[in-house]
Tab-separated table of C-alpha atoms in Angstrom:
chain	number	residue	atom	x	y	z
Y	26	UNK	CA	-9.481	-10.020	41.197
Y	27	UNK	CA	-11.165	-12.709	43.398
Y	28	UNK	CA	-10.052	-10.821	46.505
Y	29	UNK	CA	-11.305	-7.495	45.573
Y	30	UNK	CA	-14.605	-9.218	44.450
Y	31	UNK	CA	-14.819	-10.858	47.776
Y	32	UNK	CA	-14.176	-7.425	49.416
Y	33	UNK	CA	-17.489	-6.140	47.813
Y	34	UNK	CA	-19.144	-9.277	49.107
Y	35	UNK	CA	-18.813	-8.195	52.447
Y	36	UNK	CA	-21.152	-5.385	54.020
Y	37	UNK	CA	-17.907	-3.535	55.325
Y	38	UNK	CA	-16.702	-3.669	51.577
Y	39	UNK	CA	-20.045	-2.587	50.457
Y	40	UNK	CA	-19.728	0.581	52.806
Y	41	UNK	CA	-16.283	1.728	52.255
Y	42	UNK	CA	-16.126	1.181	48.174
Y	43	UNK	CA	-13.178	3.367	47.650
Y	44	UNK	CA	-10.824	1.027	49.825
Y	45	UNK	CA	-9.579	-1.257	47.176
Y	46	UNK	CA	-8.537	1.458	44.832
Y	47	UNK	CA	-4.604	0.838	45.439
Y	48	UNK	CA	-5.698	-3.063	45.094
Y	49	UNK	CA	-7.402	-2.425	41.764
Y	50	UNK	CA	-4.248	-0.602	40.673
Y	51	UNK	CA	-2.185	-3.456	41.439
Y	52	UNK	CA	-4.352	-5.771	39.415
Y	53	UNK	CA	-4.553	-3.384	36.645
Y	54	UNK	CA	-0.716	-3.250	36.435
Y	55	UNK	CA	-0.554	-7.155	36.129
Y	56	UNK	CA	-3.375	-7.251	33.560
Y	57	UNK	CA	-1.891	-4.400	31.398
Y	58	UNK	CA	1.811	-5.095	31.497
Y	59	UNK	CA	2.215	-8.816	32.361
Y	60	UNK	CA	4.403	-9.629	29.348
Y	61	UNK	CA	6.537	-6.696	30.232
Y	62	UNK	CA	7.133	-6.892	33.312
Y	63	UNK	CA	8.472	-10.479	32.679
Y	64	UNK	CA	10.467	-9.113	30.104
Y	65	UNK	CA	12.113	-6.038	32.290
Y	66	UNK	CA	12.952	-8.525	35.082
Y	67	UNK	CA	14.748	-11.205	32.913
Y	68	UNK	CA	16.317	-8.077	30.587
Y	69	UNK	CA	20.084	-7.270	31.558
Y	70	UNK	CA	19.394	-3.551	31.871
Y	71	UNK	CA	19.457	-2.812	35.390
Y	72	UNK	CA	16.562	0.269	34.986
Y	73	UNK	CA	14.278	-1.929	33.349
Y	74	UNK	CA	14.962	-5.021	36.207
Y	75	UNK	CA	14.288	-1.732	38.902
Y	76	UNK	CA	10.737	-1.418	37.213
Y	77	UNK	CA	9.874	-4.960	36.726
Y	78	UNK	CA	10.406	-5.959	40.192
Y	79	UNK	CA	9.202	-2.903	41.486
Y	80	UNK	CA	5.695	-3.151	39.500
Y	81	UNK	CA	5.407	-7.144	40.239
Y	82	UNK	CA	6.181	-6.419	44.059
Y	83	UNK	CA	3.726	-3.568	44.142
Y	84	UNK	CA	1.005	-5.741	42.255
Y	85	UNK	CA	1.985	-8.945	44.965
Y	86	UNK	CA	1.765	-6.753	48.265
Y	87	UNK	CA	-1.285	-5.268	47.266
Y	88	UNK	CA	-2.899	-8.558	46.719
Y	89	UNK	CA	-1.535	-10.025	50.084
Y	90	UNK	CA	-2.975	-7.133	51.695
Y	91	UNK	CA	-6.496	-7.452	50.564
Y	92	UNK	CA	-6.141	-11.083	51.468
Y	93	UNK	CA	-5.075	-10.063	55.135
Y	94	UNK	CA	-8.022	-7.530	55.213
Y	95	UNK	CA	-10.549	-10.574	54.350
Y	96	UNK	CA	-8.957	-12.544	56.975
Y	97	UNK	CA	-9.084	-9.867	59.482
Y	98	UNK	CA	-12.755	-9.025	58.764
Y	99	UNK	CA	-13.566	-12.697	58.997
Y	100	UNK	CA	-11.564	-13.677	62.641
Y	101	UNK	CA	-12.432	-9.840	64.079
Y	102	UNK	CA	-15.660	-8.706	62.372
Y	103	UNK	CA	-16.532	-7.038	65.826
Y	104	UNK	CA	-13.831	-4.617	65.538
Y	105	UNK	CA	-13.710	-4.279	61.875
Y	106	UNK	CA	-15.704	-1.003	60.337
Y	107	UNK	CA	-15.823	0.795	57.209
Y	108	UNK	CA	-14.515	3.912	58.776
Y	109	UNK	CA	-11.621	1.558	60.315
Y	110	UNK	CA	-10.619	0.629	56.864
Y	111	UNK	CA	-10.951	3.906	55.431
Y	112	UNK	CA	-8.755	5.401	58.258
Y	113	UNK	CA	-6.085	3.111	57.583
Y	114	UNK	CA	-5.685	3.408	54.087
Y	115	UNK	CA	-3.292	6.333	53.996
Y	116	UNK	CA	-1.137	4.538	56.137
Y	117	UNK	CA	-1.490	1.239	54.776
Y	118	UNK	CA	-0.731	2.616	50.896
Y	119	UNK	CA	2.441	4.097	52.586
Y	120	UNK	CA	3.448	0.720	54.328
Y	121	UNK	CA	2.826	-0.909	50.976
Y	122	UNK	CA	5.248	1.304	49.172
Y	123	UNK	CA	7.642	0.756	51.854
Y	124	UNK	CA	7.606	-3.171	51.120
Y	125	UNK	CA	7.670	-2.365	47.437
Y	126	UNK	CA	10.789	-0.427	47.779
Y	127	UNK	CA	12.471	-2.843	50.057
Y	128	UNK	CA	11.497	-5.636	48.277
Y	129	UNK	CA	12.941	-3.913	44.984
Y	130	UNK	CA	16.056	-3.141	46.499
Y	131	UNK	CA	16.565	-6.934	47.958
Y	132	UNK	CA	15.138	-8.639	44.798
Y	133	UNK	CA	17.148	-6.713	41.869
Y	134	UNK	CA	20.744	-7.442	43.474
Y	135	UNK	CA	19.040	-10.869	44.052
Y	136	UNK	CA	18.713	-11.467	40.569
Y	137	UNK	CA	21.601	-10.146	39.434
Y	138	UNK	CA	23.595	-12.484	41.764
Y	139	UNK	CA	21.573	-15.698	40.480
Y	140	UNK	CA	22.132	-14.634	36.706
Y	141	UNK	CA	25.574	-14.594	37.775
Y	142	UNK	CA	26.366	-17.485	39.376
Y	143	UNK	CA	23.512	-19.957	38.531
Y	144	UNK	CA	23.029	-19.018	34.525
Y	145	UNK	CA	21.748	-22.380	33.537
Y	146	UNK	CA	18.794	-21.890	36.002
Y	147	UNK	CA	17.841	-18.738	34.549
Y	148	UNK	CA	18.132	-20.075	31.038
Y	149	UNK	CA	16.085	-23.306	32.123
Y	150	UNK	CA	13.123	-20.840	33.461
Y	151	UNK	CA	12.025	-20.376	29.347
Y	152	UNK	CA	13.768	-16.756	28.920
């Protein structure tokens, strides 16, 4: 939420007010389904695990993306513009969806391997 607010605190952010919409979706996912996402990730059902990892992954990648945008604006303010960000938005969304997909494809099997080989580790995490 701080990064989204920070976006609107910049001159570029005020001129490109729709840019953070995918980031807001990521924030809403976490706010609305925080407890369910954790339950999905720790469930034994692979479909639920995929859903949990994907939702968590999308939200986290959008957070990192907004931080990167803010750093980019701070360091390269001479080339950053509202039209620059809006032109790249479709590409950014596709990139973030691919990162989410790749993270899910890697993350779910990794969680299953950890659960199988290190059951005490998962039990000690409070689940």
